[in-house]
Coordinates of C-alpha atoms in Angstrom, one line a residue:
Chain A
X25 CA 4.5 50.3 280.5
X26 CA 4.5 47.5 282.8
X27 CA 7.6 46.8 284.9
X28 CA 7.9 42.9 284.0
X29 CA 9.4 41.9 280.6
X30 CA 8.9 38.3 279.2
X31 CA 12.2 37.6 277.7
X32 CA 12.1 34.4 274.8
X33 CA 14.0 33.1 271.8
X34 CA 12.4 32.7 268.3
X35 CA 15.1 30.6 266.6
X36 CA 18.6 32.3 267.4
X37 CA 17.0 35.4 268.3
X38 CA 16.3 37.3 271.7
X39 CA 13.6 39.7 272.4
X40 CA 11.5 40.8 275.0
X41 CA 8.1 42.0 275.5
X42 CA 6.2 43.9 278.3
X43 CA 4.2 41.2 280.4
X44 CA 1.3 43.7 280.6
X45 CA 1.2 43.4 276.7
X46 CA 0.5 39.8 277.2
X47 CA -2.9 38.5 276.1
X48 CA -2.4 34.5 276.8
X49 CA -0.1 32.3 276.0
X50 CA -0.6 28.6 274.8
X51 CA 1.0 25.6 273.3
X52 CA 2.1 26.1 269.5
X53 CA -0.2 23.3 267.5
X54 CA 1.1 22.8 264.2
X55 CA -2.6 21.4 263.7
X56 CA -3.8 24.7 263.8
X57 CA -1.8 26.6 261.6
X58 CA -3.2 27.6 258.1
X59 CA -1.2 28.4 255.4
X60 CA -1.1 31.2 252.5
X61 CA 0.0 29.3 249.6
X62 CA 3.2 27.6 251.2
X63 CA 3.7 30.6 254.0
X64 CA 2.4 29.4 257.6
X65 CA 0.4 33.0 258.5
X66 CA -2.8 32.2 260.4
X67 CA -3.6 30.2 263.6
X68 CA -6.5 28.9 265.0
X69 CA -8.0 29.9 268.2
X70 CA -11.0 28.4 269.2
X71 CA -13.4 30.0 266.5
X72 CA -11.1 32.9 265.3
X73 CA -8.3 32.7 262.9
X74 CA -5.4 35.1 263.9
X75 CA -2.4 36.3 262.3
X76 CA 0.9 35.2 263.2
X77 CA 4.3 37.3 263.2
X78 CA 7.3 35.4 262.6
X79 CA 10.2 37.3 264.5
X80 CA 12.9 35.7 262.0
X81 CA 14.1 36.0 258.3
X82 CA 14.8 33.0 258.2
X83 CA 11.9 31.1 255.4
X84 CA 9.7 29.4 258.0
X85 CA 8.0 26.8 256.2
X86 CA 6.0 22.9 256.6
X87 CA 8.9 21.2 257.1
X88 CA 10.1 23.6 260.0
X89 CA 7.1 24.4 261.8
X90 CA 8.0 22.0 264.2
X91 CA 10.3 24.3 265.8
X92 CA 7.5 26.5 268.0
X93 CA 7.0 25.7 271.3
X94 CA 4.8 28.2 272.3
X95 CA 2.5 30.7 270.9
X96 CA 2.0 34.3 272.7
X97 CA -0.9 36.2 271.9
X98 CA -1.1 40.2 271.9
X99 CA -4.0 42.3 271.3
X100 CA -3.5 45.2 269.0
X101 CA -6.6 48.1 268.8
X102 CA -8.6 45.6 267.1
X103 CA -7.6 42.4 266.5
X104 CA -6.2 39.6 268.5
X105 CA -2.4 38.6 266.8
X106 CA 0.6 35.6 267.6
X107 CA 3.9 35.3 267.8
X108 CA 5.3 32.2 267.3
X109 CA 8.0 31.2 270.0
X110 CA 11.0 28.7 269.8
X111 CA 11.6 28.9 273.6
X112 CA 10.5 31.5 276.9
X113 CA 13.4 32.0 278.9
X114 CA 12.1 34.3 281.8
X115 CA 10.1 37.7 283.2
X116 CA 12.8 40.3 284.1
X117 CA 11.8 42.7 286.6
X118 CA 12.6 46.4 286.4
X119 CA 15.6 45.2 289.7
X120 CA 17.5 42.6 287.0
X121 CA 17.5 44.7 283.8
X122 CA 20.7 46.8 283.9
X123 CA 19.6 49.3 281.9
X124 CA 17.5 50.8 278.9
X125 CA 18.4 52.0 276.0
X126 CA 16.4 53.9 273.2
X127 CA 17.1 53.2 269.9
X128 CA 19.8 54.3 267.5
X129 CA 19.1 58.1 266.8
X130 CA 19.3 56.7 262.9
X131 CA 16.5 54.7 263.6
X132 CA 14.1 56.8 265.7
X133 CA 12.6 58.4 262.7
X134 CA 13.4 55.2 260.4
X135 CA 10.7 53.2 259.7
X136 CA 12.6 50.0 259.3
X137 CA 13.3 49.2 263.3
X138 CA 9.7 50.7 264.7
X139 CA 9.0 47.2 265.5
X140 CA 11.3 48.0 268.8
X141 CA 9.9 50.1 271.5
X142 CA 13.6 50.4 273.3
X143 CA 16.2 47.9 274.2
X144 CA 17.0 45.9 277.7
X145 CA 20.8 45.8 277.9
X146 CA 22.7 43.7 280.8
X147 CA 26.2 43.8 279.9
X148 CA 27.4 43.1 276.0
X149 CA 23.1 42.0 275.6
X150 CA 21.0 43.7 273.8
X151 CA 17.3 42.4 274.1
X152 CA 15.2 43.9 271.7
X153 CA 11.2 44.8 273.4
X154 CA 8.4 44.9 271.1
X155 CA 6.5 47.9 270.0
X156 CA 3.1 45.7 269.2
X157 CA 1.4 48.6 267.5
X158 CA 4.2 48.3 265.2
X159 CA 5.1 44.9 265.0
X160 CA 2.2 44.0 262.8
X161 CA 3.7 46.7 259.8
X162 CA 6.8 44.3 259.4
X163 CA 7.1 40.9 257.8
X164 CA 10.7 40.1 257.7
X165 CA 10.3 37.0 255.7
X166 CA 10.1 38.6 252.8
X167 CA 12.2 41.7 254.1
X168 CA 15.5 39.8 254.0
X169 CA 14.4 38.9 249.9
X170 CA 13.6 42.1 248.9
X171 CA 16.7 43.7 251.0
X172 CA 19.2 41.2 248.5
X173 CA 17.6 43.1 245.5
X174 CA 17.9 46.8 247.5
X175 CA 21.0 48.4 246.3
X176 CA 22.8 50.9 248.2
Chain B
X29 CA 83.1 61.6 237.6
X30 CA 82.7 57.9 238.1
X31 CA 79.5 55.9 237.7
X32 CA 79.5 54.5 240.9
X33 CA 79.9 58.4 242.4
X34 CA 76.9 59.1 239.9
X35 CA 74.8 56.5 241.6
X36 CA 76.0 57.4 245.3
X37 CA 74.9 61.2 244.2
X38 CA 71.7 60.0 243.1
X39 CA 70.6 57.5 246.2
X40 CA 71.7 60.7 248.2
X41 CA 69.6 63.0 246.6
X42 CA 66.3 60.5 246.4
X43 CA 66.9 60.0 250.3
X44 CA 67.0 63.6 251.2
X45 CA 63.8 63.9 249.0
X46 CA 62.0 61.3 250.7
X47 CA 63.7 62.8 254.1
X48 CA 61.7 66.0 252.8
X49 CA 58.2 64.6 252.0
X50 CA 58.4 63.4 255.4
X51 CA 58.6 66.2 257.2
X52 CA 55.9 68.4 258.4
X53 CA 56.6 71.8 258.4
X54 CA 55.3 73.9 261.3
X55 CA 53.3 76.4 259.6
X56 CA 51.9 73.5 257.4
X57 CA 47.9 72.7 257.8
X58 CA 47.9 69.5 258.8
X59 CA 44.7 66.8 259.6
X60 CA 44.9 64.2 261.6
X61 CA 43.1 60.8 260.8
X62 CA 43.1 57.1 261.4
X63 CA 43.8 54.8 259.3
X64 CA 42.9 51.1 259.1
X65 CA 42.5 47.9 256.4
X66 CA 39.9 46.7 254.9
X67 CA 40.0 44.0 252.3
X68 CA 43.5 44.3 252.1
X69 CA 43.3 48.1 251.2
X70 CA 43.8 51.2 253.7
X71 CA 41.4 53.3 254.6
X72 CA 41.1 56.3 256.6
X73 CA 38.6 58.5 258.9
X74 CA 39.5 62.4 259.7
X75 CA 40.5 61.9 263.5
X76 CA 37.8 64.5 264.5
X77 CA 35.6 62.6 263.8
X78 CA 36.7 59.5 265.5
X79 CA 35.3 59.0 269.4
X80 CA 36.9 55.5 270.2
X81 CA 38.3 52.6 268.6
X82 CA 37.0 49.4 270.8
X83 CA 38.1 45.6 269.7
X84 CA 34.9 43.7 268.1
X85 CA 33.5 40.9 270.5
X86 CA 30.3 40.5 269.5
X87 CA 27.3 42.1 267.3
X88 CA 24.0 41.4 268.3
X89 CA 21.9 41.5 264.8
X90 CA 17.9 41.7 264.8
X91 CA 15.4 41.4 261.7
X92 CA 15.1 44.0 259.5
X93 CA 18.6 45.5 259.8
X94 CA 19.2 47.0 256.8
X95 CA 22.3 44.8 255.1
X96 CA 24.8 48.4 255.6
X97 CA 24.6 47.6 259.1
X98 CA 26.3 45.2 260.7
X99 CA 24.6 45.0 264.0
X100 CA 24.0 46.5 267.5
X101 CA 26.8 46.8 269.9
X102 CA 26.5 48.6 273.6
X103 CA 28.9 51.3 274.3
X104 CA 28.8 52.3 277.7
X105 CA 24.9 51.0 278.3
X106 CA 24.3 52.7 275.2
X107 CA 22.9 50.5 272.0
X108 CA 24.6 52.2 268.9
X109 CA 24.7 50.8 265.5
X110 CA 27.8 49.4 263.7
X111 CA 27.9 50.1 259.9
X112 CA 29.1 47.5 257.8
X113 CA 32.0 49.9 255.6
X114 CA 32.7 46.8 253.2
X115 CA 29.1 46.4 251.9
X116 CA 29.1 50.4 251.8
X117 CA 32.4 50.8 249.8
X118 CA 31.7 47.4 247.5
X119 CA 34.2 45.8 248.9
X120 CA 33.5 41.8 249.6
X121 CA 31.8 41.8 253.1
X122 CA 32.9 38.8 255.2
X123 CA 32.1 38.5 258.8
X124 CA 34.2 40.1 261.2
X125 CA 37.3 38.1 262.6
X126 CA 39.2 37.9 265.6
X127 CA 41.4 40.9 266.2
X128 CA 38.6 43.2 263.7
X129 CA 38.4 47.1 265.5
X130 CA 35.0 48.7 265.7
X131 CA 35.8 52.4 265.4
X132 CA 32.8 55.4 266.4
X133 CA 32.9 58.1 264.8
X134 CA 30.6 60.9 265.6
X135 CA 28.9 63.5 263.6
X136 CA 26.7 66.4 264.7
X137 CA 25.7 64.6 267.7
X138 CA 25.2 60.8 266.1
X139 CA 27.1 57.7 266.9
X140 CA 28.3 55.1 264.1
X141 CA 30.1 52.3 264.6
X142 CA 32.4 51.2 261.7
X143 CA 33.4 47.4 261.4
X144 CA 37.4 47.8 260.4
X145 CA 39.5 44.9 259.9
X146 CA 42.7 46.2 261.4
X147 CA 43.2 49.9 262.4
X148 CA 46.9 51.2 261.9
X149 CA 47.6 53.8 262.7
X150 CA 46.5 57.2 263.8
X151 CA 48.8 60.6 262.4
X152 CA 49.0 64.1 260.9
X153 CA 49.3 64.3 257.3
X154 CA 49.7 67.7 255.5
X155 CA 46.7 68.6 254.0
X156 CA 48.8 69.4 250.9
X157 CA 49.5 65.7 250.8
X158 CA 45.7 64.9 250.3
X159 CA 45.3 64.2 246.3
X160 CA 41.7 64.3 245.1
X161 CA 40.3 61.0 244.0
X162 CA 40.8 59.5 240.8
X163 CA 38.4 60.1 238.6
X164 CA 38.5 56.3 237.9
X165 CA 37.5 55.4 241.4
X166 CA 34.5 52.9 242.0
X167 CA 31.1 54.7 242.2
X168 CA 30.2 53.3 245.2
X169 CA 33.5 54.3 246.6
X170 CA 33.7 58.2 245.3
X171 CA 30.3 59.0 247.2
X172 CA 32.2 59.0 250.3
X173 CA 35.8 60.1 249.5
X174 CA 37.1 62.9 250.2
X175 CA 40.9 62.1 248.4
X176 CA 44.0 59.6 248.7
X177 CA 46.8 60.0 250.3
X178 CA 50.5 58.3 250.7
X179 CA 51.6 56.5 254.1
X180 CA 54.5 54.1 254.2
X181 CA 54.5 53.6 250.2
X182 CA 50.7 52.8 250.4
X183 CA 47.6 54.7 248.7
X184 CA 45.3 55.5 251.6
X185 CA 41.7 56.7 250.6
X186 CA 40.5 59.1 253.0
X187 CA 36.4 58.8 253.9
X188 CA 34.6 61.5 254.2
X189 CA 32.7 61.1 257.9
X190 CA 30.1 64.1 257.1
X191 CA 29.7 62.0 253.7
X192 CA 28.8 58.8 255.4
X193 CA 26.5 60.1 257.7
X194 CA 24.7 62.0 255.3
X195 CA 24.1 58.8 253.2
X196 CA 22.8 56.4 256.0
X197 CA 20.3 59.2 257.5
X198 CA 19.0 59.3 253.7
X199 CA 18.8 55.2 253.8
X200 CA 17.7 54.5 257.1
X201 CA 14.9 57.1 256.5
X202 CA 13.5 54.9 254.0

């Protein structure tokens, strides 16, 4: 794993994600944003569509698509995937992060936070970093729905 | 005898009985455990189990969090989950508040934070003095509880940490 971390905001959330995991990164065009029935999950690159994944519960939607700013491209084994980003904040170096932390024990056989390879913490923050092999198994737009129904 | 000597008699007698239930007798098996509110109701962990009791500043929550959490918190660098005890115990789960305690308890080498919204107290009971649960008790409730006990003319339900644990391993393997 790289040293560097790119640390950005989708919506109110924070999360970080290993620089050398980084395809490209490029302006968010609403233009290019197909839709699956009224769900915005593809993107348009050049002559490929890609799949996007929407770090938020919130229902992202036409009316609030205006909200990316940027777009960061990963590449998994085999395909070529986006995350949509409200704003990039900075690239933490290995000297700036305070320390590491590994997950939970309750969560490092758990299936439901495999989406996080560890956690950058500096103080009372906790900045999630993406586990992108992972990240592609979760779609927390409809997690939050079918969570409500979930009962313990 | 006189009414009024009649009454004195009996105040005398309930005070001495009360003096007694309040005592702890040296030889008596005692636990100690900490107790705090929830909802308006008390609550309470077996001390052994609890590491540290910090004051609740600030939770950071991420997607996909199970909605029996309440968040991630660092404790000492460390990023350990809080448990939300309301949603757990079906009790209405508001937001933490100013003044709410986040109490860890530890179990066979795990962390838990628990989201309380006042913590009490922390003494010995008798373990005599621990009545098993009604039978009446809220199902969500009885799978943690180990039985109730009296403090200060209050019912306190006493949790069950090795209980707790064991149910949010089973739902976070999930």
């Amino acid at each position: 794993m790289s040293n560097s971390f790119l640390v950005f905001k989708v919506y109110s959330g924070v999360y970080a994600i290993s620089t050398g995991d980084i395809y490209r990164i490029e302006r968010f065009d609403r233009e290019n944003v197909e839709f699956n029935g009224e769900v915005p999950s593809f993107y348009r690159v050049g002559d490929y569509v890609i799949t996007l994944d929407w770090l938020t519960e919130a229902a992202v939607s036409k009316e609030n698509l205006f909200d990316p700013d940027r777009l960061i491209l990963y590449r998994t084994a085999s395909k070529i995937r986006g995350i949509p980003v409200t704003e990039l904040q900075k690239v933490e170096t290995l000297d700036e992060v305070s320390s590491y932390s590994l997950l939970p024990r309750f969560f490092r056989r758990a299936k439901v936070l495999s989406w996080i390879n560890l956690f950058l913490t500096s103080g009372e923050r906790i900045v999630p970093v993406l586990n992108l092999e992972k990240l592609p198994e979760h779609d927390f737009r409809t997690a939050d729905a079918a969570r409500k129904k979930e009962s313990v | 005898m006189s009414k009024q000597t009649n009454l004195d008699d009996l105040i005398t007698r309930l005070e001495e009985k009360e003096k007694e239930a309040s005592i702890i007798y040296a030889d008596e098996e005692t636990e100690q455990v900490v107790i705090f509110e929830l909802d308006g109701a008390l609550f309470a962990f077996p001390g052994r189990h609890v590491i540290e009791i910090v004051p609740f500043e600030s939770l950071t929550t991420i997607p996909g969090l199970p909605p029996y959490f309440s968040g991630l918190i660092t404790l000492r660098g460390t990023v350990e989950a809080v448990i939300n005890l309301k949603f757990l115990l079906g009790l209405p789960a508001e937001s933490a508040v100013y003044g709410s305690r986040i109490l860890f308890l530890k179990y066979d080498e795990q962390i838990l934070g628990g989201l309380a919204d006042v913590v009490f107290d922390v003494v010995s009971i008798p373990k005599s003095g621990i009545h098993p649960p009604l039978e009446t008790l809220d199902e969500k409730k009885a799978e943690y509880i180990i039985g109730e006990f009296d403090y200060r003319d209050k019912q306190v339900v006493l949790i069950s940490g090795a209980k707790l644990f064991a149910k949010i391993t089973e739902l976070s393997k999930v």
